[in-house]
mmCIF file of C-alpha atoms in Angstrom:
data_model
loop_
_atom_site.group_PDB
_atom_site.id
_atom_site.type_symbol
_atom_site.label_atom_id
_atom_site.label_comp_id
_atom_site.label_asym_id
_atom_site.label_seq_id
_atom_site.Cartn_x
_atom_site.Cartn_y
_atom_site.Cartn_z
ATOM 1 C CA MET A 533 0.000 0.000 0.000
ATOM 2 C CA THR A 534 1.402 3.416 -0.964
ATOM 3 C CA HIS A 535 0.637 6.960 0.147
ATOM 4 C CA GLU A 536 -1.237 5.700 3.180
ATOM 5 C CA THR A 537 -2.844 8.524 5.140
ATOM 6 C CA ALA A 538 -4.387 8.859 8.545
ATOM 7 C CA ASP A 539 -7.810 8.769 6.896
ATOM 8 C CA ALA A 540 -6.954 5.497 5.168
ATOM 9 C CA VAL A 541 -5.812 3.997 8.428
ATOM 10 C CA SER A 542 -9.062 5.041 10.088
ATOM 11 C CA GLU A 543 -11.029 3.246 7.360
ATOM 12 C CA ARG A 544 -9.432 -0.131 8.037
ATOM 13 C CA PRO A 545 -12.108 -2.725 8.792
ATOM 14 C CA SER A 546 -12.917 -3.485 12.384
ATOM 15 C CA ARG A 547 -12.462 -7.148 13.242
ATOM 16 C CA THR A 548 -15.244 -6.939 15.805
ATOM 17 C CA THR A 549 -17.878 -5.566 13.415
ATOM 18 C CA LYS A 550 -20.294 -8.067 11.952
ATOM 19 C CA PHE A 551 -19.793 -8.394 8.216
ATOM 20 C CA ALA A 552 -22.530 -6.340 6.530
ATOM 21 C CA GLY A 553 -22.102 -7.972 3.125
ATOM 22 C CA TRP A 554 -24.615 -10.697 3.909
ATOM 23 C CA ARG A 555 -27.269 -8.060 4.609
ATOM 24 C CA MET A 556 -26.361 -6.218 1.392
ATOM 25 C CA MET A 557 -26.757 -9.488 -0.502
ATOM 26 C CA VAL A 558 -30.280 -9.976 0.883
ATOM 27 C CA ILE A 559 -31.268 -6.375 0.103
ATOM 28 C CA ALA A 560 -29.885 -6.723 -3.436
ATOM 29 C CA PHE A 561 -31.847 -9.970 -3.797
ATOM 30 C CA LEU A 562 -35.096 -8.217 -2.799
ATOM 31 C CA ALA A 563 -34.427 -5.245 -5.081
ATOM 32 C CA GLN A 564 -33.574 -7.448 -8.052
ATOM 33 C CA ASN A 565 -36.604 -9.671 -7.521
ATOM 34 C CA CYS A 566 -38.987 -6.742 -7.230
ATOM 35 C CA ALA A 567 -37.545 -5.099 -10.328
ATOM 36 C CA ILE A 568 -37.056 -8.100 -12.611
ATOM 37 C CA GLY A 569 -38.655 -11.117 -10.936
ATOM 38 C CA LEU A 570 -41.940 -9.375 -10.154
ATOM 39 C CA SER A 571 -42.235 -7.785 -13.595
ATOM 40 C CA PHE A 572 -41.465 -11.012 -15.448
ATOM 41 C CA GLY A 573 -43.419 -13.197 -13.047
ATOM 42 C CA VAL A 574 -46.605 -11.215 -13.506
ATOM 43 C CA TYR A 575 -46.543 -10.301 -17.179
ATOM 44 C CA GLY A 576 -46.739 -13.800 -18.600
ATOM 45 C CA THR A 577 -49.993 -14.420 -16.726
ATOM 46 C CA ILE A 578 -51.713 -11.243 -17.961
ATOM 47 C CA VAL A 579 -50.997 -11.424 -21.706
ATOM 48 C CA ASN A 580 -54.320 -13.114 -22.507
ATOM 49 C CA ALA A 581 -56.160 -10.801 -20.083
ATOM 50 C CA LEU A 582 -54.646 -7.730 -21.753
ATOM 51 C CA GLN A 583 -55.612 -9.067 -25.167
ATOM 52 C CA THR A 584 -59.214 -9.502 -24.024
ATOM 53 C CA GLU A 585 -59.429 -6.338 -21.893
ATOM 54 C CA PHE A 586 -58.217 -3.990 -24.616
ATOM 55 C CA GLY A 587 -59.453 -5.912 -27.669
ATOM 56 C CA THR A 588 -55.991 -6.151 -29.203
ATOM 57 C CA ASN A 589 -53.802 -8.812 -30.798
ATOM 58 C CA ARG A 590 -51.158 -11.076 -29.274
ATOM 59 C CA THR A 591 -48.292 -8.972 -30.648
ATOM 60 C CA LEU A 592 -49.357 -5.790 -28.817
ATOM 61 C CA ALA A 593 -50.547 -7.614 -25.702
ATOM 62 C CA SER A 594 -47.115 -9.218 -25.322
ATOM 63 C CA SER A 595 -45.189 -5.992 -25.966
ATOM 64 C CA GLY A 596 -45.462 -4.214 -22.609
ATOM 65 C CA LEU A 597 -42.587 -5.991 -20.926
ATOM 66 C CA SER A 598 -40.485 -5.669 -24.070
ATOM 67 C CA LEU A 599 -41.038 -1.910 -24.106
ATOM 68 C CA ALA A 600 -39.947 -1.763 -20.471
ATOM 69 C CA MET A 601 -36.829 -3.713 -21.427
ATOM 70 C CA LEU A 602 -36.267 -1.321 -24.333
ATOM 71 C CA SER A 603 -36.199 1.750 -22.097
ATOM 72 C CA MET A 604 -34.142 -0.180 -19.571
ATOM 73 C CA GLY A 605 -31.581 -0.932 -22.261
ATOM 74 C CA LEU A 606 -31.504 2.673 -23.467
ATOM 75 C CA LEU A 607 -30.976 3.999 -19.951
ATOM 76 C CA SER A 608 -28.529 1.340 -18.752
ATOM 77 C CA PRO A 609 -25.360 3.199 -19.827
ATOM 78 C CA VAL A 610 -26.690 6.286 -18.057
ATOM 79 C CA VAL A 611 -27.400 4.332 -14.874
ATOM 80 C CA GLY A 612 -23.965 2.709 -15.071
ATOM 81 C CA ALA A 613 -22.406 6.188 -15.233
ATOM 82 C CA LEU A 614 -24.651 7.522 -12.452
ATOM 83 C CA LEU A 615 -23.425 4.753 -10.162
ATOM 84 C CA THR A 616 -19.947 6.272 -10.324
ATOM 85 C CA ARG A 617 -21.300 9.622 -9.069
ATOM 86 C CA PHE A 618 -24.330 8.926 -6.896
ATOM 87 C CA SER A 619 -25.146 6.374 -4.212
ATOM 88 C CA ILE A 620 -26.632 2.998 -5.039
ATOM 89 C CA ARG A 621 -29.163 3.573 -2.262
ATOM 90 C CA ALA A 622 -30.530 6.787 -3.798
ATOM 91 C CA LEU A 623 -30.870 5.241 -7.251
ATOM 92 C CA MET A 624 -32.591 2.126 -5.900
ATOM 93 C CA ILE A 625 -35.121 4.129 -3.873
ATOM 94 C CA THR A 626 -35.890 6.269 -6.911
ATOM 95 C CA GLY A 627 -36.433 3.121 -8.974
ATOM 96 C CA ALA A 628 -38.782 1.622 -6.376
ATOM 97 C CA LEU A 629 -40.909 4.772 -6.272
ATOM 98 C CA MET A 630 -41.069 4.938 -10.069
ATOM 99 C CA ASN A 631 -42.289 1.346 -10.204
ATOM 100 C CA ALA A 632 -44.947 2.097 -7.595
ATOM 101 C CA ALA A 633 -46.113 5.117 -9.611
ATOM 102 C CA GLY A 634 -46.136 3.112 -12.836
ATOM 103 C CA TYR A 635 -48.283 0.292 -11.519
ATOM 104 C CA ALA A 636 -50.643 2.785 -9.871
ATOM 105 C CA LEU A 637 -51.093 4.446 -13.259
ATOM 106 C CA LEU A 638 -51.761 1.064 -14.892
ATOM 107 C CA THR A 639 -54.957 0.829 -12.819
ATOM 108 C CA GLN A 640 -56.191 3.891 -14.728
ATOM 109 C CA ALA A 641 -55.118 2.820 -18.214
ATOM 110 C CA ASP A 642 -58.070 2.632 -20.611
ATOM 111 C CA SER A 643 -56.254 1.618 -23.806
ATOM 112 C CA ILE A 644 -53.438 -0.654 -24.851
ATOM 113 C CA SER A 645 -51.528 2.383 -26.132
ATOM 114 C CA LEU A 646 -51.567 4.059 -22.715
ATOM 115 C CA LEU A 647 -50.577 0.826 -20.976
ATOM 116 C CA LEU A 648 -47.630 0.346 -23.330
ATOM 117 C CA ALA A 649 -46.566 3.976 -22.808
ATOM 118 C CA ILE A 650 -46.475 3.439 -19.031
ATOM 119 C CA TYR A 651 -44.291 0.369 -19.456
ATOM 120 C CA LEU A 652 -41.953 2.290 -21.762
ATOM 121 C CA LEU A 653 -41.678 5.632 -19.953
ATOM 122 C CA ILE A 654 -42.086 4.796 -16.252
ATOM 123 C CA LEU A 655 -41.718 1.097 -15.477
ATOM 124 C CA GLY A 656 -38.688 0.525 -17.709
ATOM 125 C CA PRO A 657 -36.642 3.350 -16.152
ATOM 126 C CA GLY A 658 -37.794 2.258 -12.688
ATOM 127 C CA ILE A 659 -36.653 -1.318 -13.314
ATOM 128 C CA CYS A 660 -33.295 -0.045 -14.572
ATOM 129 C CA LEU A 661 -32.683 2.092 -11.465
ATOM 130 C CA LEU A 662 -33.682 -0.687 -9.080
ATOM 131 C CA GLY A 663 -32.636 -3.921 -10.737
ATOM 132 C CA VAL A 664 -29.695 -5.702 -12.295
ATOM 133 C CA ILE A 665 -27.028 -3.007 -12.534
ATOM 134 C CA PRO A 666 -27.238 -1.454 -9.043
ATOM 135 C CA SER A 667 -27.996 -4.793 -7.369
ATOM 136 C CA SER A 668 -25.080 -6.549 -9.046
ATOM 137 C CA ALA A 669 -22.774 -3.578 -8.418
ATOM 138 C CA LEU A 670 -23.691 -3.646 -4.727
ATOM 139 C CA VAL A 671 -22.960 -7.329 -4.201
ATOM 140 C CA SER A 672 -19.813 -7.214 -6.377
ATOM 141 C CA ALA A 673 -18.415 -4.477 -4.134
ATOM 142 C CA TRP A 674 -18.931 -6.647 -1.035
ATOM 143 C CA PHE A 675 -17.723 -10.028 -2.345
ATOM 144 C CA GLU A 676 -14.366 -10.859 -3.871
ATOM 145 C CA LYS A 677 -14.389 -14.484 -2.728
ATOM 146 C CA GLY A 678 -17.394 -16.468 -3.933
ATOM 147 C CA ARG A 679 -18.616 -13.653 -6.149
ATOM 148 C CA GLY A 680 -20.222 -16.116 -8.570
ATOM 149 C CA ARG A 681 -22.359 -17.622 -5.821
ATOM 150 C CA ALA A 682 -23.197 -14.186 -4.404
ATOM 151 C CA LEU A 683 -24.319 -12.904 -7.814
ATOM 152 C CA GLY A 684 -26.196 -16.157 -8.356
ATOM 153 C CA PHE A 685 -28.100 -15.652 -5.108
ATOM 154 C CA VAL A 686 -28.957 -12.032 -5.897
ATOM 155 C CA ASN A 687 -30.210 -12.965 -9.347
ATOM 156 C CA MET A 688 -32.356 -15.916 -8.254
ATOM 157 C CA PRO A 689 -35.739 -15.183 -9.916
ATOM 158 C CA PHE A 690 -37.709 -16.225 -6.838
ATOM 159 C CA PHE A 691 -40.608 -13.897 -7.617
ATOM 160 C CA VAL A 692 -40.929 -15.484 -11.072
ATOM 161 C CA PHE A 693 -41.913 -18.595 -9.131
ATOM 162 C CA VAL A 694 -44.196 -16.925 -6.593
ATOM 163 C CA PHE A 695 -46.074 -14.351 -8.593
ATOM 164 C CA PRO A 696 -47.512 -16.325 -11.511
ATOM 165 C CA ILE A 697 -49.588 -18.236 -8.954
ATOM 166 C CA ILE A 698 -50.501 -15.115 -6.966
ATOM 167 C CA SER A 699 -51.270 -13.030 -10.038
ATOM 168 C CA ALA A 700 -53.395 -15.763 -11.632
ATOM 169 C CA ALA A 701 -55.460 -16.051 -8.430
ATOM 170 C CA VAL A 702 -55.887 -12.285 -8.041
ATOM 171 C CA LEU A 703 -56.617 -11.900 -11.749
ATOM 172 C CA GLN A 704 -59.362 -14.511 -11.720
ATOM 173 C CA ALA A 705 -60.944 -13.269 -8.492
ATOM 174 C CA TYR A 706 -60.598 -9.486 -8.749
ATOM 175 C CA GLY A 707 -59.295 -8.485 -12.189
ATOM 176 C CA LEU A 708 -56.364 -6.572 -13.638
ATOM 177 C CA ASP A 709 -56.745 -3.362 -11.618
ATOM 178 C CA ALA A 710 -56.606 -5.226 -8.315
ATOM 179 C CA LEU A 711 -53.448 -7.029 -9.432
ATOM 180 C CA PHE A 712 -51.783 -3.760 -10.425
ATOM 181 C CA GLY A 713 -52.822 -2.254 -7.096
ATOM 182 C CA LEU A 714 -51.245 -5.147 -5.193
ATOM 183 C CA ILE A 715 -47.963 -4.662 -7.020
ATOM 184 C CA THR A 716 -48.076 -0.924 -6.279
ATOM 185 C CA GLY A 717 -48.278 -1.714 -2.581
ATOM 186 C CA ILE A 718 -45.315 -4.089 -2.778
ATOM 187 C CA PHE A 719 -43.097 -1.423 -4.322
ATOM 188 C CA LEU A 720 -44.164 1.116 -1.689
ATOM 189 C CA CYS A 721 -42.907 -1.274 1.005
ATOM 190 C CA LEU A 722 -39.433 -1.419 -0.543
ATOM 191 C CA PRO A 723 -37.894 2.072 0.122
ATOM 192 C CA PRO A 724 -37.651 1.624 3.938
ATOM 193 C CA ILE A 725 -35.644 -1.563 3.327
ATOM 194 C CA LEU A 726 -33.417 0.152 0.787
ATOM 195 C CA LEU A 727 -32.447 2.798 3.345
ATOM 196 C CA GLY A 728 -30.136 0.119 4.763
ATOM 197 C CA VAL A 729 -27.985 -0.068 1.603
ATOM 198 C CA ILE A 730 -24.248 0.532 2.160
ATOM 199 C CA ASP A 731 -22.528 1.127 -1.165
ATOM 200 C CA PHE A 732 -18.994 0.036 -0.230
ATOM 201 C CA PRO A 733 -17.425 -1.846 2.689
ATOM 202 C CA SER A 734 -15.085 1.074 3.423
ATOM 203 C CA LYS A 735 -18.065 3.221 4.416
ATOM 204 C CA VAL A 736 -18.462 1.112 7.577
ATOM 205 C CA ASN A 737 -14.774 0.311 8.127
ATOM 206 C CA GLN A 738 -15.011 -3.133 6.530
ATOM 207 C CA GLU A 739 -13.568 -4.816 3.451
ATOM 208 C CA ALA A 740 -15.009 -7.116 0.808
ATOM 209 C CA LEU A 741 -15.133 -10.803 1.650
ATOM 210 C CA GLY A 742 -11.862 -12.377 0.490
ATOM 211 C CA ALA A 743 -10.358 -9.039 -0.578
ATOM 212 C CA ALA A 744 -6.892 -9.849 0.751
ATOM 213 C CA GLU A 745 -6.835 -13.240 -0.975
ATOM 214 C CA THR A 746 -7.689 -11.792 -4.392
ATOM 215 C CA GLU A 747 -5.338 -8.791 -4.377
ATOM 216 C CA ALA A 748 -2.740 -10.683 -6.431
ATOM 217 C CA VAL A 749 -5.395 -11.763 -8.925
ATOM 218 C CA LYS A 750 -6.571 -8.171 -9.353
ATOM 219 C CA ARG A 751 -2.995 -7.084 -10.113
ATOM 220 C CA LYS A 752 -2.632 -9.853 -12.707
ATOM 221 C CA THR A 753 -5.885 -8.926 -14.474
ATOM 222 C CA ALA A 754 -5.300 -5.175 -14.431
ATOM 223 C CA ALA A 755 -4.058 -5.368 -18.029
ATOM 224 C CA LEU A 756 -7.508 -6.550 -19.070
ATOM 225 C CA ASN A 757 -9.183 -3.399 -17.777
ATOM 226 C CA PRO A 758 -9.928 -0.877 -20.556
ATOM 227 C CA GLY A 759 -10.084 2.715 -19.405
ATOM 228 C CA SER A 760 -12.681 4.682 -21.358
ATOM 229 C CA THR A 761 -16.194 3.841 -22.504
ATOM 230 C CA LEU A 762 -15.014 3.739 -26.114
ATOM 231 C CA GLU A 763 -12.251 1.297 -25.186
ATOM 232 C CA ILE A 764 -14.794 -0.922 -23.451
ATOM 233 C CA ILE A 765 -17.079 -0.944 -26.503
ATOM 234 C CA ALA A 766 -14.162 -1.681 -28.850
ATOM 235 C CA ASN A 767 -12.833 -4.498 -26.682
ATOM 236 C CA PRO A 768 -13.491 -7.892 -28.360
ATOM 237 C CA SER A 769 -14.289 -9.433 -24.994
ATOM 238 C CA PHE A 770 -17.077 -6.915 -24.479
ATOM 239 C CA MET A 771 -18.463 -7.637 -27.948
ATOM 240 C CA VAL A 772 -18.499 -11.389 -27.360
ATOM 241 C CA LEU A 773 -20.102 -11.033 -23.934
ATOM 242 C CA ALA A 774 -22.751 -8.553 -25.104
ATOM 243 C CA LEU A 775 -23.722 -10.716 -28.089
ATOM 244 C CA GLY A 776 -23.855 -13.928 -26.092
ATOM 245 C CA ILE A 777 -25.826 -12.487 -23.190
ATOM 246 C CA GLY A 778 -28.167 -10.745 -25.617
ATOM 247 C CA VAL A 779 -29.030 -13.981 -27.401
ATOM 248 C CA LEU A 780 -29.517 -15.893 -24.158
ATOM 249 C CA THR A 781 -31.607 -13.101 -22.658
ATOM 250 C CA ALA A 782 -33.878 -13.126 -25.706
ATOM 251 C CA GLY A 783 -34.699 -16.743 -24.922
ATOM 252 C CA GLY A 784 -35.565 -15.883 -21.337
ATOM 253 C CA VAL A 785 -37.744 -12.909 -22.307
ATOM 254 C CA MET A 786 -39.589 -14.936 -24.938
ATOM 255 C CA MET A 787 -40.234 -17.839 -22.591
ATOM 256 C CA VAL A 788 -41.312 -15.767 -19.580
ATOM 257 C CA THR A 789 -43.753 -13.831 -21.762
ATOM 258 C CA HIS A 790 -45.110 -16.704 -23.831
ATOM 259 C CA LEU A 791 -44.774 -19.835 -21.695
ATOM 260 C CA THR A 792 -48.218 -19.427 -20.132
ATOM 261 C CA PRO A 793 -49.925 -18.754 -23.507
ATOM 262 C CA LEU A 794 -47.967 -21.683 -24.975
ATOM 263 C CA ALA A 795 -49.276 -23.973 -22.229
ATOM 264 C CA LEU A 796 -52.795 -22.671 -22.801
ATOM 265 C CA ASN A 797 -52.444 -23.472 -26.493
ATOM 266 C CA LYS A 798 -51.514 -27.038 -25.586
ATOM 267 C CA GLY A 799 -54.799 -27.415 -23.698
ATOM 268 C CA LEU A 800 -54.054 -26.458 -20.076
ATOM 269 C CA HIS A 801 -56.333 -24.112 -18.143
ATOM 270 C CA ILE A 802 -55.055 -20.812 -16.722
ATOM 271 C CA GLY A 803 -54.241 -22.194 -13.267
ATOM 272 C CA SER A 804 -52.141 -25.063 -14.603
ATOM 273 C CA ALA A 805 -50.540 -22.863 -17.272
ATOM 274 C CA SER A 806 -49.508 -20.341 -14.608
ATOM 275 C CA ALA A 807 -48.086 -23.177 -12.525
ATOM 276 C CA VAL A 808 -45.879 -24.121 -15.495
ATOM 277 C CA LEU A 809 -44.462 -20.582 -15.485
ATOM 278 C CA SER A 810 -43.982 -20.845 -11.727
ATOM 279 C CA ALA A 811 -41.952 -24.017 -12.258
ATOM 280 C CA PHE A 812 -39.785 -22.067 -14.686
ATOM 281 C CA GLY A 813 -39.282 -19.402 -12.016
ATOM 282 C CA VAL A 814 -38.472 -21.679 -9.092
ATOM 283 C CA ALA A 815 -35.978 -23.605 -11.199
ATOM 284 C CA GLY A 816 -34.389 -20.301 -12.165
ATOM 285 C CA ALA A 817 -33.668 -19.660 -8.498
ATOM 286 C CA GLY A 818 -31.828 -22.967 -8.232
ATOM 287 C CA GLY A 819 -30.116 -22.405 -11.565
ATOM 288 C CA ALA A 820 -28.734 -19.032 -10.477
ATOM 289 C CA LEU A 821 -27.081 -20.658 -7.463
ATOM 290 C CA ALA A 822 -25.948 -23.738 -9.384
ATOM 291 C CA PHE A 823 -24.295 -21.838 -12.227
ATOM 292 C CA GLY A 824 -22.765 -19.381 -9.754
ATOM 293 C CA TRP A 825 -21.196 -22.359 -7.988
ATOM 294 C CA ILE A 826 -20.029 -23.781 -11.317
ATOM 295 C CA ALA A 827 -18.533 -20.434 -12.348
ATOM 296 C CA ASP A 828 -16.533 -20.239 -9.122
ATOM 297 C CA ARG A 829 -14.944 -23.570 -10.091
ATOM 298 C CA ILE A 830 -14.509 -23.580 -13.881
ATOM 299 C CA GLY A 831 -14.799 -19.869 -14.674
ATOM 300 C CA GLY A 832 -17.632 -17.785 -16.076
ATOM 301 C CA PRO A 833 -16.999 -18.334 -19.824
ATOM 302 C CA LYS A 834 -17.006 -22.127 -19.554
ATOM 303 C CA ALA A 835 -20.101 -21.959 -17.359
ATOM 304 C CA LEU A 836 -21.856 -19.831 -20.008
ATOM 305 C CA ALA A 837 -20.910 -22.327 -22.713
ATOM 306 C CA LEU A 838 -22.308 -25.157 -20.607
ATOM 307 C CA LEU A 839 -25.500 -23.196 -19.966
ATOM 308 C CA SER A 840 -26.011 -22.451 -23.672
ATOM 309 C CA PHE A 841 -25.579 -26.046 -24.820
ATOM 310 C CA SER A 842 -27.724 -27.379 -21.979
ATOM 311 C CA TRP A 843 -30.572 -24.988 -22.667
ATOM 312 C CA ALA A 844 -31.152 -26.323 -26.180
ATOM 313 C CA ALA A 845 -32.355 -29.702 -24.865
ATOM 314 C CA PRO A 846 -35.538 -28.688 -22.970
ATOM 315 C CA TRP A 847 -36.467 -26.213 -25.692
ATOM 316 C CA SER A 848 -36.281 -29.083 -28.181
ATOM 317 C CA ALA A 849 -38.598 -31.120 -25.975
ATOM 318 C CA LEU A 850 -41.387 -28.582 -26.568
ATOM 319 C CA PHE A 851 -41.818 -30.000 -30.086
ATOM 320 C CA PHE A 852 -42.892 -33.366 -28.685
ATOM 321 C CA ILE A 853 -44.990 -32.444 -25.639
ATOM 322 C CA GLY A 854 -48.774 -32.335 -25.833
ATOM 323 C CA ALA A 855 -51.363 -31.407 -23.215
ATOM 324 C CA SER A 856 -49.427 -33.028 -20.381
ATOM 325 C CA PHE A 857 -49.109 -30.874 -17.281
ATOM 326 C CA LEU A 858 -46.353 -33.058 -15.818
ATOM 327 C CA GLU A 859 -44.250 -33.039 -18.986
ATOM 328 C CA LEU A 860 -44.604 -29.272 -19.339
ATOM 329 C CA VAL A 861 -43.621 -28.713 -15.706
ATOM 330 C CA VAL A 862 -40.511 -30.896 -16.037
ATOM 331 C CA THR A 863 -39.528 -29.087 -19.241
ATOM 332 C CA ALA A 864 -40.122 -25.700 -17.610
ATOM 333 C CA LEU A 865 -37.956 -26.735 -14.661
ATOM 334 C CA LEU A 866 -35.079 -27.671 -16.964
ATOM 335 C CA MET A 867 -35.427 -24.461 -18.957
ATOM 336 C CA GLY A 868 -35.614 -22.383 -15.796
ATOM 337 C CA ILE A 869 -32.383 -23.825 -14.407
ATOM 338 C CA CYS A 870 -30.475 -22.487 -17.408
ATOM 339 C CA SER A 871 -32.374 -19.206 -17.655
ATOM 340 C CA GLY A 872 -31.714 -18.419 -14.009
ATOM 341 C CA GLY A 873 -27.965 -18.509 -14.464
ATOM 342 C CA ILE A 874 -27.681 -15.904 -17.235
ATOM 343 C CA VAL A 875 -27.562 -12.623 -15.310
ATOM 344 C CA GLY A 876 -25.221 -13.858 -12.599
ATOM 345 C CA LEU A 877 -22.807 -15.352 -15.124
ATOM 346 C CA CYS A 878 -22.862 -12.089 -17.067
ATOM 347 C CA GLY A 879 -21.586 -10.325 -13.949
ATOM 348 C CA VAL A 880 -18.943 -12.982 -13.322
ATOM 349 C CA VAL A 881 -17.589 -12.793 -16.883
ATOM 350 C CA ALA A 882 -17.757 -8.982 -16.928
ATOM 351 C CA ASN A 883 -15.517 -8.937 -13.852
ATOM 352 C CA GLN A 884 -13.242 -11.661 -15.205
ATOM 353 C CA TRP A 885 -12.760 -10.224 -18.684
ATOM 354 C CA LEU A 886 -13.114 -6.474 -18.141
ATOM 355 C CA GLY A 887 -12.364 -5.760 -14.488
ATOM 356 C CA LEU A 888 -14.289 -4.814 -11.357
ATOM 357 C CA GLY A 889 -13.323 -1.166 -11.724
ATOM 358 C CA ASN A 890 -15.368 -0.987 -14.918
ATOM 359 C CA PHE A 891 -18.231 -3.161 -13.668
ATOM 360 C CA SER A 892 -21.039 -0.573 -13.557
ATOM 361 C CA ARG A 893 -20.210 0.866 -16.953
ATOM 362 C CA VAL A 894 -19.737 -2.555 -18.546
ATOM 363 C CA MET A 895 -23.072 -3.821 -17.228
ATOM 364 C CA GLY A 896 -24.811 -0.650 -18.379
ATOM 365 C CA LEU A 897 -23.321 -0.929 -21.850
ATOM 366 C CA ILE A 898 -24.204 -4.622 -22.070
ATOM 367 C CA TYR A 899 -27.840 -3.826 -21.336
ATOM 368 C CA PHE A 900 -27.744 -1.101 -23.968
ATOM 369 C CA ALA A 901 -26.335 -3.602 -26.463
ATOM 370 C CA LYS A 902 -29.109 -6.038 -25.524
ATOM 371 C CA ILE A 903 -31.867 -3.654 -26.647
ATOM 372 C CA PRO A 904 -32.719 -5.544 -29.866
ATOM 373 C CA PHE A 905 -32.946 -8.800 -27.908
ATOM 374 C CA LEU A 906 -34.862 -7.381 -24.944
ATOM 375 C CA PHE A 907 -37.279 -5.433 -27.094
ATOM 376 C CA GLY A 908 -37.652 -7.796 -30.007
ATOM 377 C CA ALA A 909 -37.883 -11.267 -28.474
ATOM 378 C CA ALA A 910 -41.462 -11.312 -27.147
ATOM 379 C CA PRO A 911 -43.132 -9.224 -29.896
ATOM 380 C CA PHE A 912 -41.301 -11.191 -32.584
ATOM 381 C CA ALA A 913 -42.514 -14.446 -31.075
ATOM 382 C CA GLY A 914 -46.008 -12.928 -30.919
ATOM 383 C CA PHE A 915 -45.717 -11.870 -34.574
ATOM 384 C CA LEU A 916 -44.614 -15.355 -35.631
ATOM 385 C CA TYR A 917 -47.496 -16.780 -33.627
ATOM 386 C CA ASP A 918 -49.971 -14.490 -35.405
ATOM 387 C CA GLN A 919 -48.487 -15.511 -38.773
ATOM 388 C CA THR A 920 -48.154 -19.260 -38.222
ATOM 389 C CA GLY A 921 -50.636 -20.047 -35.463
ATOM 390 C CA GLY A 922 -47.990 -21.562 -33.202
ATOM 391 C CA TYR A 923 -44.643 -21.154 -31.461
ATOM 392 C CA GLU A 924 -42.681 -23.817 -33.341
ATOM 393 C CA THR A 925 -40.741 -21.372 -35.549
ATOM 394 C CA SER A 926 -39.692 -19.244 -32.584
ATOM 395 C CA ILE A 927 -38.560 -22.286 -30.648
ATOM 396 C CA ALA A 928 -36.436 -23.560 -33.534
ATOM 397 C CA LEU A 929 -34.735 -20.165 -33.966
ATOM 398 C CA HIS A 930 -33.843 -19.978 -30.283
ATOM 399 C CA ILE A 931 -32.387 -23.493 -30.241
ATOM 400 C CA ALA A 932 -30.103 -22.667 -33.172
ATOM 401 C CA THR A 933 -28.841 -19.484 -31.508
ATOM 402 C CA PHE A 934 -28.190 -21.230 -28.181
ATOM 403 C CA LEU A 935 -25.951 -23.773 -29.901
ATOM 404 C CA ALA A 936 -24.060 -21.033 -31.760
ATOM 405 C CA ILE A 937 -23.480 -18.985 -28.608
ATOM 406 C CA GLY A 938 -22.365 -22.079 -26.706
ATOM 407 C CA ALA A 939 -19.686 -22.669 -29.327
ATOM 408 C CA LEU A 940 -18.629 -19.008 -29.164
ATOM 409 C CA PHE A 941 -18.073 -19.045 -25.390
ATOM 410 C CA ALA A 942 -16.340 -22.416 -25.566
ATOM 411 C CA LEU A 943 -13.838 -21.262 -28.196
ATOM 412 C CA TYR A 944 -13.210 -17.571 -27.471
ATOM 413 C CA ARG A 945 -10.112 -16.609 -25.477
ATOM 414 C CA PRO A 946 -9.633 -12.958 -24.425
ATOM 415 C CA ARG A 947 -6.286 -11.304 -25.007
ATOM 416 C CA PRO A 948 -4.819 -8.848 -22.476
ATOM 417 C CA SER A 949 -4.789 -5.265 -23.649
ATOM 418 C CA VAL A 950 -1.381 -3.860 -24.556
ATOM 419 C CA SER A 951 -0.827 -0.491 -22.917
#
């Protein structure tokens, strides 16, 4: 350590203070699940209701979440930059309040156009301020050792399991407005919890878990850390990661949005179809932990290759399954395991290839690069459904891209930057 000052000495962690990183991990988990898990967990169950309520087609009815993802992608570089200047806590609280306002406004929407505008202009920015980037940045700052498992825990889509069942029950008993009102209340409960966010360990005289053990590793990988935003974008490792995560995310967005309608098409009723989506969600929670554990042992890129190849199998099974609730649940479980690992592995590889010092900006730029995948996946699947009367074409396209991305992550090797 050089140029050590009295202030630096005073910020050394206290050995008697309980490590706050575990609490930050739980708060990040709640924030991420409210932002992403709640939004994805609910939307798949309301697509048919939106189509009926507003007298529209499947393409528009399935576009709300995609529009939210579009604005999230557009704002992600901005949020990544804001995280270098403002506190994670302030941004998360702002995001929670925006989500509460957005869902409150949805109770007053009287047309599909207004509903889609709310998803685009309010809910998308709110999700961006609350969800993946600040949550992952928070837990990455607190965990050097076991970062893959920590990111896996934070990104467990637990609410994707819980809320299809809850939303289907509320929807059937009370209607769309009551469901939107319930979600508004959930987001209003979040800001008091977020007041406990501590951005960095040094703020409470602590250090990241395993920081001393990984100091040598950080020095070795410093050459991989590009400096400016333009250098990040031009880095081949960033391009490979953004493309791969974009393709995999498109599969998750398509399946979360259309899995319930797909199950309905196969002959299940709304309760059973929502349970299929819940199976997808609960498996995602296990998959996030499992692939985080795998990444800590074989590295993020190899784990992403394994995820991509593995995901093709349950998608292929959809061609052969009929109106069997059990078969659909098992398939959804297998798909969910792979889907749940995507976001956490993105964070692991971003750190491994591009450096922790650039984490917020890299994640923001990745989400910006994912815009075509986030925005296009669900509406495109809806369009193909309207044109062909089924989901077979969409499924085949996703399988082909999963195999291609698996090969890319298996073969690509980053090269250290030459300064």
